[in-house]
mmCIF file of C-alpha atoms in Angstrom:
data_model
loop_
_atom_site.group_PDB
_atom_site.id
_atom_site.type_symbol
_atom_site.label_atom_id
_atom_site.label_comp_id
_atom_site.label_asym_id
_atom_site.label_seq_id
_atom_site.Cartn_x
_atom_site.Cartn_y
_atom_site.Cartn_z
ATOM 1 C CA MET A 312 -162.974 59.160 58.967
ATOM 2 C CA THR A 313 -164.156 59.339 55.007
ATOM 3 C CA THR A 314 -162.191 59.513 52.166
ATOM 4 C CA THR A 315 -163.620 62.934 51.117
ATOM 5 C CA ASN A 316 -161.995 64.560 54.134
ATOM 6 C CA MET A 317 -158.762 62.365 54.329
ATOM 7 C CA ARG A 318 -155.694 64.192 53.065
ATOM 8 C CA ILE A 319 -152.580 62.434 51.732
ATOM 9 C CA ASP A 320 -149.522 64.418 52.203
ATOM 10 C CA SER A 321 -147.158 63.013 49.538
ATOM 11 C CA GLN A 322 -144.522 65.403 50.597
ATOM 12 C CA ASP A 323 -144.448 63.968 54.228
ATOM 13 C CA PRO A 324 -141.720 61.202 54.290
ATOM 14 C CA ALA A 325 -143.845 59.687 57.320
ATOM 15 C CA GLN A 326 -146.542 59.252 55.192
ATOM 16 C CA TYR A 327 -145.313 58.507 51.648
ATOM 17 C CA CYS A 328 -142.241 57.129 50.200
ATOM 18 C CA ALA A 329 -141.777 57.380 46.320
ATOM 19 C CA ASN A 330 -141.715 54.251 44.583
ATOM 20 C CA TYR A 331 -143.153 52.237 47.322
ATOM 21 C CA CYS A 332 -146.620 52.249 46.334
ATOM 22 C CA GLU A 333 -147.533 48.900 48.007
ATOM 23 C CA GLU A 334 -146.201 50.133 51.368
ATOM 24 C CA ASN A 335 -147.897 53.577 51.109
ATOM 25 C CA ILE A 336 -151.476 51.802 50.574
ATOM 26 C CA TRP A 337 -150.754 49.257 53.175
ATOM 27 C CA ARG A 338 -150.138 52.404 55.789
ATOM 28 C CA LEU A 339 -153.031 54.344 54.546
ATOM 29 C CA GLY A 340 -155.351 51.293 54.721
ATOM 30 C CA SER A 341 -154.327 50.847 58.413
ATOM 31 C CA ARG A 342 -155.907 54.368 59.131
ATOM 32 C CA LEU A 343 -158.760 53.575 57.029
ATOM 33 C CA ALA A 344 -159.609 50.186 58.607
ATOM 34 C CA PRO A 345 -162.459 48.886 58.951
ATOM 35 C CA ARG A 346 -163.981 50.870 56.463
ATOM 36 C CA THR A 347 -165.120 49.078 53.435
ATOM 37 C CA ALA A 348 -162.290 49.171 50.788
ATOM 38 C CA TRP A 349 -160.330 47.179 48.182
ATOM 39 C CA VAL A 350 -156.660 47.296 47.351
ATOM 40 C CA LEU A 351 -156.264 47.148 43.806
ATOM 41 C CA ILE A 352 -152.850 46.066 42.451
ATOM 42 C CA ILE A 353 -152.499 46.740 38.864
ATOM 43 C CA ALA A 354 -150.114 44.775 36.815
ATOM 44 C CA ASN A 355 -150.206 42.405 33.948
ATOM 45 C CA PHE A 356 -148.547 39.312 32.821
ATOM 46 C CA GLN A 357 -145.867 41.356 31.025
ATOM 47 C CA GLN A 358 -145.019 43.465 33.859
ATOM 48 C CA GLY A 359 -145.212 46.721 32.005
ATOM 49 C CA VAL A 360 -148.707 48.647 32.497
ATOM 50 C CA ALA A 361 -149.434 52.031 30.947
ATOM 51 C CA ILE A 362 -150.798 54.553 33.351
ATOM 52 C CA TRP A 363 -151.637 58.181 32.600
ATOM 53 C CA ARG A 364 -151.638 61.192 34.901
ATOM 54 C CA GLN A 365 -148.952 59.722 37.118
ATOM 55 C CA ARG A 366 -146.602 62.295 38.538
ATOM 56 C CA SER A 367 -143.442 60.242 37.733
ATOM 57 C CA ALA A 368 -144.230 60.888 34.256
ATOM 58 C CA PRO A 369 -142.141 63.302 32.288
ATOM 59 C CA HIS A 370 -144.994 65.371 31.145
ATOM 60 C CA ALA A 371 -148.594 65.436 32.242
ATOM 61 C CA GLN A 372 -150.148 64.028 28.979
ATOM 62 C CA ASP A 373 -147.739 61.246 28.795
ATOM 63 C CA PRO A 374 -148.503 57.848 30.289
ATOM 64 C CA ILE A 375 -145.601 56.095 32.576
ATOM 65 C CA VAL A 376 -145.111 52.133 32.291
ATOM 66 C CA TRP A 377 -145.150 50.547 35.717
ATOM 67 C CA ASP A 378 -144.150 47.110 36.544
ATOM 68 C CA TYR A 379 -147.039 47.322 38.953
ATOM 69 C CA HIS A 380 -149.003 49.927 40.783
ATOM 70 C CA VAL A 381 -150.869 49.764 43.930
ATOM 71 C CA VAL A 382 -154.071 52.088 44.742
ATOM 72 C CA LEU A 383 -157.066 51.852 47.081
ATOM 73 C CA ALA A 384 -160.662 52.055 46.393
ATOM 74 C CA ALA A 385 -162.775 53.082 49.416
ATOM 75 C CA ALA A 386 -166.477 53.363 49.735
ATOM 76 C CA SER A 387 -167.701 56.823 50.369
ATOM 77 C CA ALA A 388 -171.179 58.540 50.362
ATOM 78 C CA GLY A 389 -171.056 59.239 46.692
ATOM 79 C CA GLY A 390 -170.082 55.622 45.520
ATOM 80 C CA TRP A 391 -166.356 54.397 45.328
ATOM 81 C CA ASP A 392 -163.384 56.903 45.333
ATOM 82 C CA CYS A 393 -159.687 56.073 44.420
ATOM 83 C CA LEU A 394 -156.744 57.040 46.477
ATOM 84 C CA ASP A 395 -153.430 56.921 44.493
ATOM 85 C CA PHE A 396 -150.432 58.694 46.085
ATOM 86 C CA ASP A 397 -148.718 59.060 42.548
ATOM 87 C CA THR A 398 -151.498 60.587 40.440
ATOM 88 C CA ARG A 399 -152.000 64.232 39.051
ATOM 89 C CA LEU A 400 -155.958 63.651 39.616
ATOM 90 C CA PRO A 401 -157.135 64.917 42.865
ATOM 91 C CA CYS A 402 -156.978 62.321 45.765
ATOM 92 C CA PRO A 403 -159.465 60.940 46.572
ATOM 93 C CA VAL A 404 -160.933 61.014 43.062
ATOM 94 C CA PRO A 405 -164.164 58.961 42.011
ATOM 95 C CA LEU A 406 -162.921 55.671 40.806
ATOM 96 C CA ASP A 407 -164.778 55.892 37.463
ATOM 97 C CA THR A 408 -162.875 59.143 36.772
ATOM 98 C CA TYR A 409 -159.453 57.613 38.054
ATOM 99 C CA LEU A 410 -160.060 54.651 35.592
ATOM 100 C CA SER A 411 -161.132 56.986 32.778
ATOM 101 C CA ALA A 412 -158.191 59.060 33.240
ATOM 102 C CA SER A 413 -155.391 56.655 33.891
ATOM 103 C CA PHE A 414 -156.572 54.001 31.264
ATOM 104 C CA PRO A 415 -157.756 56.221 28.463
ATOM 105 C CA ALA A 416 -158.403 54.738 24.748
ATOM 106 C CA GLN A 417 -157.433 51.235 25.552
ATOM 107 C CA ASP A 418 -158.172 50.485 21.774
ATOM 108 C CA ARG A 419 -155.161 52.391 20.858
ATOM 109 C CA VAL A 420 -152.980 51.166 23.534
ATOM 110 C CA PRO A 421 -150.964 47.958 22.393
ATOM 111 C CA ARG A 422 -152.430 45.070 24.378
ATOM 112 C CA ALA A 423 -148.890 44.579 26.236
ATOM 113 C CA TYR A 424 -149.581 47.487 28.152
ATOM 114 C CA HIS A 425 -153.063 46.776 29.220
ATOM 115 C CA PRO A 426 -154.184 46.551 32.778
ATOM 116 C CA LEU A 427 -155.152 43.598 35.094
ATOM 117 C CA PHE A 428 -156.445 44.352 38.640
ATOM 118 C CA LYS A 429 -155.942 42.151 41.373
ATOM 119 C CA CYS A 430 -158.863 43.187 43.870
ATOM 120 C CA ILE A 431 -158.094 42.357 47.355
ATOM 121 C CA PRO A 432 -160.409 43.090 50.593
ATOM 122 C CA LEU A 433 -158.489 45.805 52.648
ATOM 123 C CA PRO A 434 -158.531 43.538 55.629
ATOM 124 C CA ARG A 435 -157.005 40.561 53.927
ATOM 125 C CA TYR A 436 -154.374 42.946 52.431
ATOM 126 C CA LEU A 437 -153.349 44.681 55.854
ATOM 127 C CA ARG A 438 -153.146 40.949 57.379
ATOM 128 C CA GLU A 439 -151.218 39.036 54.382
ATOM 129 C CA PHE A 440 -148.987 41.708 52.718
ATOM 130 C CA GLY A 441 -145.337 41.561 53.453
ATOM 131 C CA SER A 442 -142.351 42.932 51.732
ATOM 132 C CA ASP A 443 -138.676 42.412 52.597
ATOM 133 C CA ARG A 444 -137.727 45.141 49.969
ATOM 134 C CA SER A 445 -135.584 42.949 48.315
ATOM 135 C CA HIS A 446 -137.455 44.041 44.903
ATOM 136 C CA MET A 447 -135.891 47.315 45.295
ATOM 137 C CA ARG A 448 -132.134 46.211 45.459
ATOM 138 C CA ALA A 449 -129.531 45.487 42.881
ATOM 139 C CA SER A 450 -126.124 44.584 43.289
ATOM 140 C CA GLY A 451 -126.435 45.464 46.662
ATOM 141 C CA ALA A 452 -127.640 49.099 46.293
ATOM 142 C CA TRP A 453 -131.390 50.486 46.436
ATOM 143 C CA LEU A 454 -132.854 51.386 43.290
ATOM 144 C CA SER A 455 -134.802 53.718 45.152
ATOM 145 C CA PRO A 456 -134.254 55.045 48.890
ATOM 146 C CA PRO A 457 -136.435 52.856 51.228
ATOM 147 C CA PRO A 458 -139.172 54.462 53.511
ATOM 148 C CA ARG A 459 -138.154 55.451 57.006
ATOM 149 C CA TRP A 460 -140.454 53.178 58.653
ATOM 150 C CA PRO A 461 -139.517 49.311 59.211
ATOM 151 C CA ALA A 462 -140.521 46.932 56.516
ATOM 152 C CA ILE A 463 -144.137 45.396 56.701
ATOM 153 C CA GLY A 464 -144.788 42.047 57.392
ATOM 154 C CA SER A 465 -142.934 38.800 58.324
ATOM 155 C CA HIS A 466 -143.032 37.218 55.080
ATOM 156 C CA HIS A 467 -142.170 38.331 51.812
ATOM 157 C CA THR A 468 -145.741 37.908 50.073
ATOM 158 C CA LEU A 469 -145.275 40.884 47.269
ATOM 159 C CA PRO A 470 -144.081 38.664 44.490
ATOM 160 C CA ALA A 471 -147.200 36.585 44.834
ATOM 161 C CA MET A 472 -149.588 39.626 45.345
ATOM 162 C CA ILE A 473 -148.275 41.301 42.017
ATOM 163 C CA ASP A 474 -148.385 38.285 39.903
ATOM 164 C CA MET A 475 -151.787 38.172 37.753
ATOM 165 C CA ARG A 476 -151.307 34.537 37.559
ATOM 166 C CA ASN A 477 -151.432 33.741 41.290
ATOM 167 C CA ARG A 478 -155.009 34.032 42.475
ATOM 168 C CA GLN A 479 -154.122 33.156 45.954
ATOM 169 C CA HIS A 480 -154.610 36.840 47.529
ATOM 170 C CA GLY A 481 -157.628 37.950 45.319
ATOM 171 C CA GLN A 482 -159.709 38.112 42.295
ATOM 172 C CA VAL A 483 -158.098 39.263 38.892
ATOM 173 C CA PHE A 484 -160.157 41.641 36.529
ATOM 174 C CA ASP A 485 -159.480 43.427 33.074
ATOM 175 C CA LEU A 486 -160.729 47.033 32.853
ATOM 176 C CA ALA A 487 -164.209 46.272 31.944
ATOM 177 C CA GLN A 488 -164.935 43.660 34.292
ATOM 178 C CA LEU A 489 -163.290 45.880 37.163
ATOM 179 C CA ARG A 490 -165.911 48.521 36.381
ATOM 180 C CA ARG A 491 -168.781 46.001 36.340
ATOM 181 C CA PHE A 492 -167.483 44.560 39.818
ATOM 182 C CA PHE A 493 -167.779 47.891 41.399
ATOM 183 C CA LEU A 494 -170.971 48.597 39.813
ATOM 184 C CA SER A 495 -172.336 45.225 41.446
ATOM 185 C CA HIS A 496 -170.851 46.000 44.982
ATOM 186 C CA ASP A 497 -172.364 48.963 46.701
ATOM 187 C CA ALA A 498 -170.224 51.312 48.516
ATOM 188 C CA VAL A 499 -171.161 51.451 52.259
ATOM 189 C CA ALA A 500 -169.129 54.305 53.752
#
């Protein structure tokens, strides 16, 4: 299966659940394996990353600030593609196009909202990811309705994965370093 013919149906509750990007990407990744792919956890030390072109933003031209976001970079015949269930961009989209559109004009964005990217090889993410969904509950109520599928994993590893100080699960890059990383890694579909 190539990323260019993979369809992501964000309207199908069996494939997608709003506000559970980490689980959506885990489920997508399990269908793509053993392809060459990296899971990109987008966060920063302040837990507030400005991302443009997101469907949750009130207006198409406005950014939304996520505490973290998770997408997939997959090898394709044309290089690296990005798969993001929540973008207004086509999906998949070339990774460089995604990065330019989602993180524009960083010189005009306050540093507190700049992204960091934790890159985790897809097989490792599939093996190590776990969420008990406790981060989506407050005062016993759901902040956003949970997915219809069972929780993933037996250990709640999500907090460590989204913590950019914790390097246990992957390498951490800023935007320029991430671009260089993918330029130096051939995409073998």
